């Protein structure tokens, strides 16, 4: 596996859904959730390099994606049922540099919403993902047959 230069520089590791990540903040304040105590908020850097994508997955907390670039990515939001886009239309939000051209620089993925992402061009894309209540793999699910 070839580690992208940006992933190496930021100390990112492979993510189970695809791409690269590293948690860089965990709130010291705990909140109670159905799954148990979780940090109030967590943040990661997440990188997609050319040829990579994020598989369909769902998180039981709200997640905010914050674009850093240099490239753009398409964040697909596909329903809140047992499967991605189960009877619902997929909405795509483009995160990128051109606010004038319609790109968003941040996007909220509501808790329980299926999501996936892929590059919108040929340049890698770095984002920060902020999850509240904080992320725990026990609250995350990959779509069946993904990866």
Short mmCIF file of C-alpha atoms in Angstrom, two decimals:
data_model
loop_
_atom_site.label_atom_id
_atom_site.label_comp_id
_atom_site.label_asym_id
_atom_site.label_seq_id
_atom_site.Cartn_x
_atom_site.Cartn_y
_atom_site.Cartn_z
CA UNK A 1 0.00 0.00 0.00
CA UNK A 2 1.37 3.37 -1.02
CA UNK A 3 0.86 6.04 1.62
CA UNK A 4 0.02 9.45 0.08
CA UNK A 5 2.49 12.20 0.99
CA UNK A 6 -0.20 14.23 2.79
CA UNK A 7 -1.24 11.18 4.83
CA UNK A 8 2.39 10.62 5.82
CA UNK A 9 2.94 14.29 6.72
CA UNK A 10 -0.18 14.35 8.93
CA UNK A 11 0.35 10.91 10.47
CA UNK A 12 -2.85 9.52 8.95
CA UNK A 13 -3.68 5.81 8.92
CA UNK A 14 -5.97 3.78 6.64
CA UNK A 15 -9.67 4.13 7.51
CA UNK A 16 -11.92 1.01 7.38
CA UNK A 17 -14.35 2.85 5.05
CA UNK A 18 -11.53 3.92 2.68
CA UNK A 19 -9.23 6.91 2.71
CA UNK A 20 -6.96 8.03 5.55
CA UNK A 21 -7.62 9.49 9.00
CA UNK A 22 -6.28 10.52 12.38
CA UNK A 23 -8.19 11.78 15.38
CA UNK A 24 -6.71 15.06 16.54
CA UNK A 25 -9.21 16.07 19.22
CA UNK A 26 -11.32 14.28 21.81
CA UNK A 27 -13.33 16.39 24.25
CA UNK A 28 -12.56 15.64 27.89
CA UNK A 29 -16.27 16.19 28.65
CA UNK A 30 -18.40 13.04 28.51
CA UNK A 31 -22.07 12.89 27.53
CA UNK A 32 -24.44 9.99 27.98
CA UNK A 33 -25.83 8.34 24.82
CA UNK A 34 -27.87 5.20 24.13
CA UNK A 35 -24.53 3.47 23.48
CA UNK A 36 -22.95 4.65 26.73
CA UNK A 37 -20.72 7.58 27.64
CA UNK A 38 -19.12 9.37 24.68
CA UNK A 39 -16.92 12.46 24.42
CA UNK A 40 -18.97 15.60 23.76
CA UNK A 41 -17.14 16.01 20.44
CA UNK A 42 -14.34 14.42 18.41
CA UNK A 43 -12.45 15.68 15.33
CA UNK A 44 -10.43 13.88 12.69
CA UNK A 45 -8.52 14.78 9.59
CA UNK A 46 -9.81 12.65 6.69
CA UNK A 47 -8.06 12.40 3.34
CA UNK A 48 -9.14 10.94 0.02
CA UNK A 49 -6.36 10.49 -2.52
CA UNK A 50 -6.86 9.81 -6.24
CA UNK A 51 -8.44 6.40 -6.80
CA UNK A 52 -9.91 6.24 -3.27
CA UNK A 53 -13.46 6.63 -2.01
CA UNK A 54 -15.42 6.34 1.20
CA UNK A 55 -17.83 3.38 1.30
CA UNK A 56 -21.44 3.84 2.38
CA UNK A 57 -21.59 4.08 6.16
CA UNK A 58 -23.76 5.52 8.91
CA UNK A 59 -22.87 7.22 12.21
CA UNK A 60 -25.32 7.59 15.09
CA UNK A 61 -24.16 11.17 15.80
CA UNK A 62 -24.26 14.41 13.82
CA UNK A 63 -21.15 14.87 11.66
CA UNK A 64 -19.89 18.13 10.16
CA UNK A 65 -17.48 17.95 7.22
CA UNK A 66 -15.16 20.97 6.84
CA UNK A 67 -13.32 21.30 3.51
CA UNK A 68 -9.58 22.06 3.37
CA UNK A 69 -8.68 21.01 -0.20
CA UNK A 70 -6.87 21.26 -2.46
CA UNK A 71 -9.36 19.24 -4.53
CA UNK A 72 -13.12 18.91 -4.24
CA UNK A 73 -15.16 15.94 -3.13
CA UNK A 74 -18.73 14.82 -3.51
CA UNK A 75 -20.45 13.83 -0.28
CA UNK A 76 -23.45 11.57 -0.94
CA UNK A 77 -26.28 11.49 1.58
CA UNK A 78 -28.59 8.53 1.07
CA UNK A 79 -31.40 8.02 3.50
CA UNK A 80 -31.77 6.95 7.08
CA UNK A 81 -33.16 3.41 6.82
CA UNK A 82 -31.43 0.07 7.24
CA UNK A 83 -29.57 0.44 3.93
CA UNK A 84 -28.09 3.42 2.10
CA UNK A 85 -30.67 5.18 -0.08
CA UNK A 86 -33.33 2.64 0.95
CA UNK A 87 -36.23 4.05 -1.05
CA UNK A 88 -34.86 7.57 -0.78
CA UNK A 89 -33.12 9.77 -3.31
CA UNK A 90 -29.39 10.34 -2.89
CA UNK A 91 -28.41 13.97 -2.35
CA UNK A 92 -24.89 15.01 -3.34
CA UNK A 93 -23.12 17.97 -1.76
CA UNK A 94 -19.91 19.14 -3.40
CA UNK A 95 -17.28 20.35 -0.94
CA UNK A 96 -14.67 22.44 -2.68
CA UNK A 97 -12.94 25.75 -3.31
CA UNK A 98 -15.50 27.57 -5.47
CA UNK A 99 -18.20 29.15 -3.32
CA UNK A 100 -19.12 31.29 -6.33
CA UNK A 101 -19.41 28.10 -8.41
CA UNK A 102 -21.72 26.45 -5.89
CA UNK A 103 -19.23 24.49 -3.80
CA UNK A 104 -19.88 24.25 -0.08
CA UNK A 105 -17.06 24.57 2.44
CA UNK A 106 -18.91 22.63 5.14
CA UNK A 107 -21.77 20.16 5.34
CA UNK A 108 -23.85 18.68 8.15
CA UNK A 109 -24.63 14.97 7.94
CA UNK A 110 -27.48 14.43 10.42
CA UNK A 111 -27.20 11.51 12.84
CA UNK A 112 -28.35 8.24 11.28
CA UNK A 113 -27.91 9.39 7.66
CA UNK A 114 -26.07 7.09 5.26
CA UNK A 115 -23.07 8.76 3.61
CA UNK A 116 -20.28 8.07 1.16
CA UNK A 117 -17.72 10.28 -0.58
CA UNK A 118 -15.54 10.35 -3.66
CA UNK A 119 -13.24 12.88 -5.26
CA UNK A 120 -14.88 15.32 -7.66
CA UNK A 121 -11.70 15.61 -9.73
CA UNK A 122 -8.15 14.33 -9.80
CA UNK A 123 -6.71 16.21 -6.80
CA UNK A 124 -6.66 14.75 -3.30
CA UNK A 125 -8.99 16.32 -0.74
CA UNK A 126 -8.46 16.85 2.97
CA UNK A 127 -11.38 17.55 5.31
CA UNK A 128 -11.96 17.74 9.03
CA UNK A 129 -14.89 15.72 10.36
CA UNK A 130 -16.40 16.91 13.63
CA UNK A 131 -18.72 14.40 15.34
CA UNK A 132 -21.03 15.16 18.27
CA UNK A 133 -21.63 13.29 20.48
CA UNK A 134 -18.10 12.05 19.84
CA UNK A 135 -17.31 9.22 17.46
CA UNK A 136 -16.99 5.64 18.63
CA UNK A 137 -16.70 2.71 16.21
CA UNK A 138 -19.52 1.03 18.21
CA UNK A 139 -21.82 3.77 16.80
CA UNK A 140 -20.64 3.35 13.18
CA UNK A 141 -21.81 0.85 10.58
CA UNK A 142 -20.50 0.04 7.12
CA UNK A 143 -23.03 -0.99 4.47
CA UNK A 144 -23.16 -4.72 3.82
CA UNK A 145 -20.78 -5.74 1.05
CA UNK A 146 -18.65 -2.60 1.43
CA UNK A 147 -14.88 -2.99 1.41
#
